CSV table of C-alpha atoms in Angstrom, one decimal:
chain,number,residue,atom,x,y,z
A,1,MET,CA,34.9,150.7,82.1
A,2,LYS,CA,34.8,148.5,83.6
A,3,VAL,CA,36.1,149.1,86.3
A,4,PRO,CA,34.4,152.0,87.7
A,5,TRP,CA,31.0,149.3,87.3
A,6,LEU,CA,32.9,147.3,89.8
A,7,LEU,CA,33.3,149.8,92.4
A,8,THR,CA,30.3,151.1,92.3
A,9,THR,CA,28.4,147.8,93.2
A,10,ILE,CA,30.8,147.2,95.7
A,11,ILE,CA,29.8,150.6,97.0
A,12,ALA,CA,26.3,149.8,96.7
A,13,MET,CA,26.8,146.7,98.5
A,14,SER,CA,28.5,147.5,101.3
A,15,ILE,CA,26.0,150.4,101.8
A,16,LEU,CA,23.7,147.6,101.3
A,17,ILE,CA,25.4,145.5,104.0
A,18,ALA,CA,25.6,148.7,106.3
A,19,GLY,CA,21.6,148.9,106.3
A,20,ILE,CA,20.9,145.7,107.1
A,21,ARG,CA,20.4,145.0,110.9
A,22,SER,CA,19.6,141.1,111.5
A,23,ASP,CA,22.3,138.7,110.8
A,24,GLU,CA,20.6,136.9,108.4
A,25,ASP,CA,20.0,139.2,105.9
A,26,LEU,CA,24.1,140.8,106.5
A,27,ARG,CA,24.5,137.4,105.9
A,28,ASN,CA,22.7,136.5,102.7
A,29,THR,CA,23.5,139.6,101.4
A,30,ILE,CA,27.6,138.8,102.0
A,31,LYS,CA,27.1,135.0,100.6
A,32,LEU,CA,25.1,137.9,97.8
A,33,LEU,CA,28.3,139.7,96.9
A,34,GLN,CA,30.1,136.9,97.2
A,35,GLU,CA,28.6,135.5,94.3
A,36,GLN,CA,28.1,138.5,92.7
A,37,VAL,CA,31.9,139.3,93.6
A,38,SER,CA,32.7,136.0,92.1
A,39,ALA,CA,31.5,136.2,88.9
A,40,LEU,CA,32.5,139.3,88.3
A,41,LEU,CA,36.0,138.5,88.6
A,42,ASP,CA,34.8,135.2,86.8
A,43,HIS,CA,34.1,137.9,84.0
A,44,ARG,CA,37.3,140.2,84.2
A,45,GLN,CA,39.1,137.1,84.2
A,46,GLU,CA,37.9,135.9,81.0
A,47,ASP,CA,38.3,139.9,79.9
A,48,TYR,CA,41.3,140.2,80.4
A,49,ASN,CA,42.5,136.8,78.7
A,50,ALA,CA,40.8,137.7,76.3
A,51,LEU,CA,42.9,141.2,75.9
A,52,GLU,CA,46.3,138.9,77.1
A,53,GLU,CA,44.9,137.2,73.3
A,54,SER,CA,44.4,140.3,71.3
A,55,LEU,CA,47.9,141.8,72.6
A,56,LYS,CA,49.6,138.3,71.5
A,57,ARG,CA,48.7,138.4,68.3
A,58,ALA,CA,49.2,142.1,67.8
A,59,MET,CA,52.6,141.6,69.2
A,60,GLU,CA,52.9,138.6,66.6
A,61,LYS,CA,51.9,140.7,63.8
A,62,ASN,CA,54.5,143.6,65.4
A,63,THR,CA,57.7,141.1,65.0
A,64,GLU,CA,56.2,140.2,61.9
A,65,LEU,CA,56.1,143.8,60.6
A,66,ILE,CA,60.3,144.2,62.6
A,67,VAL,CA,61.2,140.9,60.4
A,68,LEU,CA,59.6,142.2,57.4
A,69,ARG,CA,61.8,145.7,57.5
A,70,ASN,CA,64.6,144.2,58.9
A,71,GLU,CA,64.5,141.8,55.1
A,72,VAL,CA,63.2,144.8,53.4
A,73,LYS,CA,67.0,147.3,54.8
A,74,GLN,CA,69.0,144.5,54.0
A,75,LEU,CA,67.8,144.6,50.3
A,76,ARG,CA,68.7,148.1,50.1
A,77,LYS,CA,71.8,147.9,51.9
A,78,GLU,CA,72.9,144.8,49.2
A,79,VAL,CA,71.2,147.0,46.1
A,80,ASN,CA,73.4,150.0,47.4
A,81,VAL,CA,76.0,147.8,47.5
A,82,LEU,CA,74.9,146.3,43.9
A,83,ARG,CA,75.1,150.0,42.8
A,84,GLY,CA,78.8,150.6,43.0
A,85,GLY,CA,78.5,151.1,47.0
A,86,SER,CA,82.2,151.0,48.2
A,87,GLY,CA,84.5,149.2,49.8
A,88,ASN,CA,86.3,145.6,49.0
A,89,GLU,CA,83.0,144.0,48.5
A,90,ALA,CA,81.5,146.0,46.4
A,91,LYS,CA,85.1,145.5,43.8
A,92,ASN,CA,84.8,142.1,44.9
A,93,GLU,CA,80.6,141.8,43.2
A,94,ARG,CA,82.3,143.5,40.6
A,95,LEU,CA,85.2,141.8,39.5
A,96,ARG,CA,83.1,138.5,40.2
A,97,VAL,CA,79.9,139.7,37.8
A,98,ARG,CA,83.1,140.5,35.9
A,99,TRP,CA,84.2,136.7,36.3
A,100,LEU,CA,80.5,135.2,35.3
A,101,GLY,CA,80.2,137.9,31.8
A,102,SER,CA,83.6,136.4,30.8
A,103,ALA,CA,82.2,132.8,32.2
A,104,VAL,CA,78.9,133.4,30.1
A,105,MET,CA,81.0,134.7,26.7
A,106,GLU,CA,83.6,131.6,27.2
A,107,LEU,CA,80.7,129.1,27.3
A,108,GLN,CA,78.2,130.7,24.4
A,109,SER,CA,82.0,130.2,22.0
A,110,GLU,CA,81.8,126.5,22.7
A,111,VAL,CA,78.5,125.9,22.5
A,112,ALA,CA,78.6,127.7,19.7
A,113,GLU,CA,81.4,125.6,18.5
A,114,VAL,CA,79.6,122.7,18.5
A,115,LEU,CA,76.3,124.3,17.4
A,116,LYS,CA,79.3,124.6,14.6
A,117,ALA,CA,80.9,120.4,14.7
A,118,ARG,CA,77.8,119.2,14.7
A,119,ASN,CA,76.4,121.1,11.8
A,120,ALA,CA,79.1,120.0,9.6
A,121,SER,CA,79.1,116.6,10.6
A,122,GLU,CA,75.4,116.5,9.6
A,123,GLU,CA,76.6,118.0,6.9
A,124,LEU,CA,78.7,115.1,6.1
A,125,ALA,CA,76.3,113.0,6.8
A,126,GLU,CA,74.1,114.0,4.5
A,127,ARG,CA,76.6,114.5,1.4
A,128,SER,CA,76.7,110.8,2.2
A,129,ARG,CA,73.7,110.2,1.9
A,130,MET,CA,73.0,112.1,-1.1
A,131,ARG,CA,75.8,110.5,-2.7
A,132,SER,CA,74.7,107.3,-2.0
A,133,GLU,CA,70.8,107.9,-3.2
A,134,LEU,CA,73.6,109.6,-5.9
A,135,ALA,CA,75.1,105.9,-7.0
A,136,LEU,CA,71.9,104.2,-6.6
A,137,LEU,CA,70.4,106.1,-9.6
A,138,LYS,CA,72.8,106.1,-11.5
A,139,GLY,CA,73.1,102.7,-11.0
A,140,ASP,CA,68.9,102.7,-11.9
A,141,VAL,CA,69.7,104.9,-15.1
A,142,ALA,CA,72.3,102.4,-15.9
A,143,GLU,CA,70.2,99.8,-16.2
A,144,VAL,CA,67.1,101.7,-17.6
A,145,GLY,CA,69.7,102.9,-20.1
A,146,ARG,CA,70.4,99.0,-20.9
A,147,SER,CA,66.8,97.9,-20.5
A,148,ILE,CA,66.4,100.8,-23.4
A,149,ARG,CA,69.1,99.4,-25.5
A,150,ASP,CA,68.1,95.9,-25.8
A,151,LEU,CA,64.5,97.1,-26.7
A,152,GLY,CA,66.6,98.6,-29.4
A,153,GLY,CA,68.2,95.6,-30.2
A,154,ARG,CA,64.5,93.6,-30.5
A,155,ILE,CA,62.3,96.8,-32.2
A,156,THR,CA,65.3,96.3,-35.1
A,157,GLN,CA,64.9,92.9,-34.8
A,158,ILE,CA,61.6,93.3,-35.1
A,159,GLU,CA,61.6,95.8,-38.0
A,160,ALA,CA,64.4,93.8,-39.6
A,161,ALA,CA,61.4,90.5,-39.7
A,162,LEU,CA,58.7,93.3,-40.4
A,163,SER,CA,60.4,94.3,-44.0
A,164,THR,CA,61.1,90.7,-44.5
A,165,ILE,CA,57.4,89.9,-44.5
A,166,ARG,CA,56.6,92.8,-46.4
A,167,LEU,CA,58.9,91.7,-49.4
A,168,ASP,CA,57.4,88.5,-48.7
A,169,ILE,CA,54.2,90.0,-48.6
A,170,GLY,CA,55.0,91.8,-51.7
A,171,ALA,CA,56.5,88.7,-53.8
A,172,THR,CA,53.4,86.6,-52.6
A,173,LYS,CA,51.3,90.2,-54.8
A,174,GLU,CA,53.4,89.7,-57.1
A,175,ARG,CA,53.2,85.7,-58.0
A,176,ALA,CA,49.6,85.8,-56.6
A,177,SER,CA,48.8,88.1,-59.4
A,178,LEU,CA,50.8,86.2,-62.1
A,179,LEU,CA,48.6,83.8,-61.3
A,180,THR,CA,45.9,85.5,-62.0
A,181,ARG,CA,46.9,86.4,-65.1
A,182,SER,CA,48.2,83.1,-66.6
A,183,CYS,CA,44.7,81.8,-65.2
A,184,ALA,CA,43.6,84.2,-67.0
A,185,ASP,CA,45.4,83.2,-69.8
A,186,ILE,CA,45.2,79.6,-70.1
A,187,GLY,CA,40.8,80.4,-69.5
A,188,SER,CA,41.4,82.3,-72.4
A,189,GLN,CA,43.0,79.6,-74.8
A,190,VAL,CA,40.5,77.0,-72.8
A,191,SER,CA,37.6,79.3,-74.4
A,192,CYS,CA,39.4,79.6,-77.9
A,193,CYS,CA,40.6,76.2,-78.0
A,194,LEU,CA,36.4,75.7,-77.3
A,195,SER,CA,35.4,77.6,-79.8
């Protein structure tokens, strides 16, 4: 669009130049035309620069698109190979996958053995701890048994002492009763003698 406008401007200026007869007017017209052409060229250069920048961006995007397409193609090839494509690579991949699977199974069994051994050692430690607690508990029970036996002996002694005290109290009551009777007899004898 801008190229025809530039041509039209130059043609119009040429017609103006042809129509002007004086040298002074001719020089002014030429100077004016040079300024206009210079301005048009500057403007045109800016347009070219903008166009060049736009093309660079488009090329970069296009390059990124090409790279992405190539990556997608490569991934599709790898997927086809993994799905069971032909050739030694596919066989090698299958063998590698089998080997990795067996290695994983071995590792899992080793981990299970380690866990089993750890559980066994934890169980042994728990049993040992329980045995020591049981021994302490048996010691405590024996101590309580001794204390109970000692207490039983003391209770027996106390009961014997109480029984002796009861007998003493009974004997004292009986003596008191005898004394009371004796005093009553003496009192009755004294009152008989006095009368």
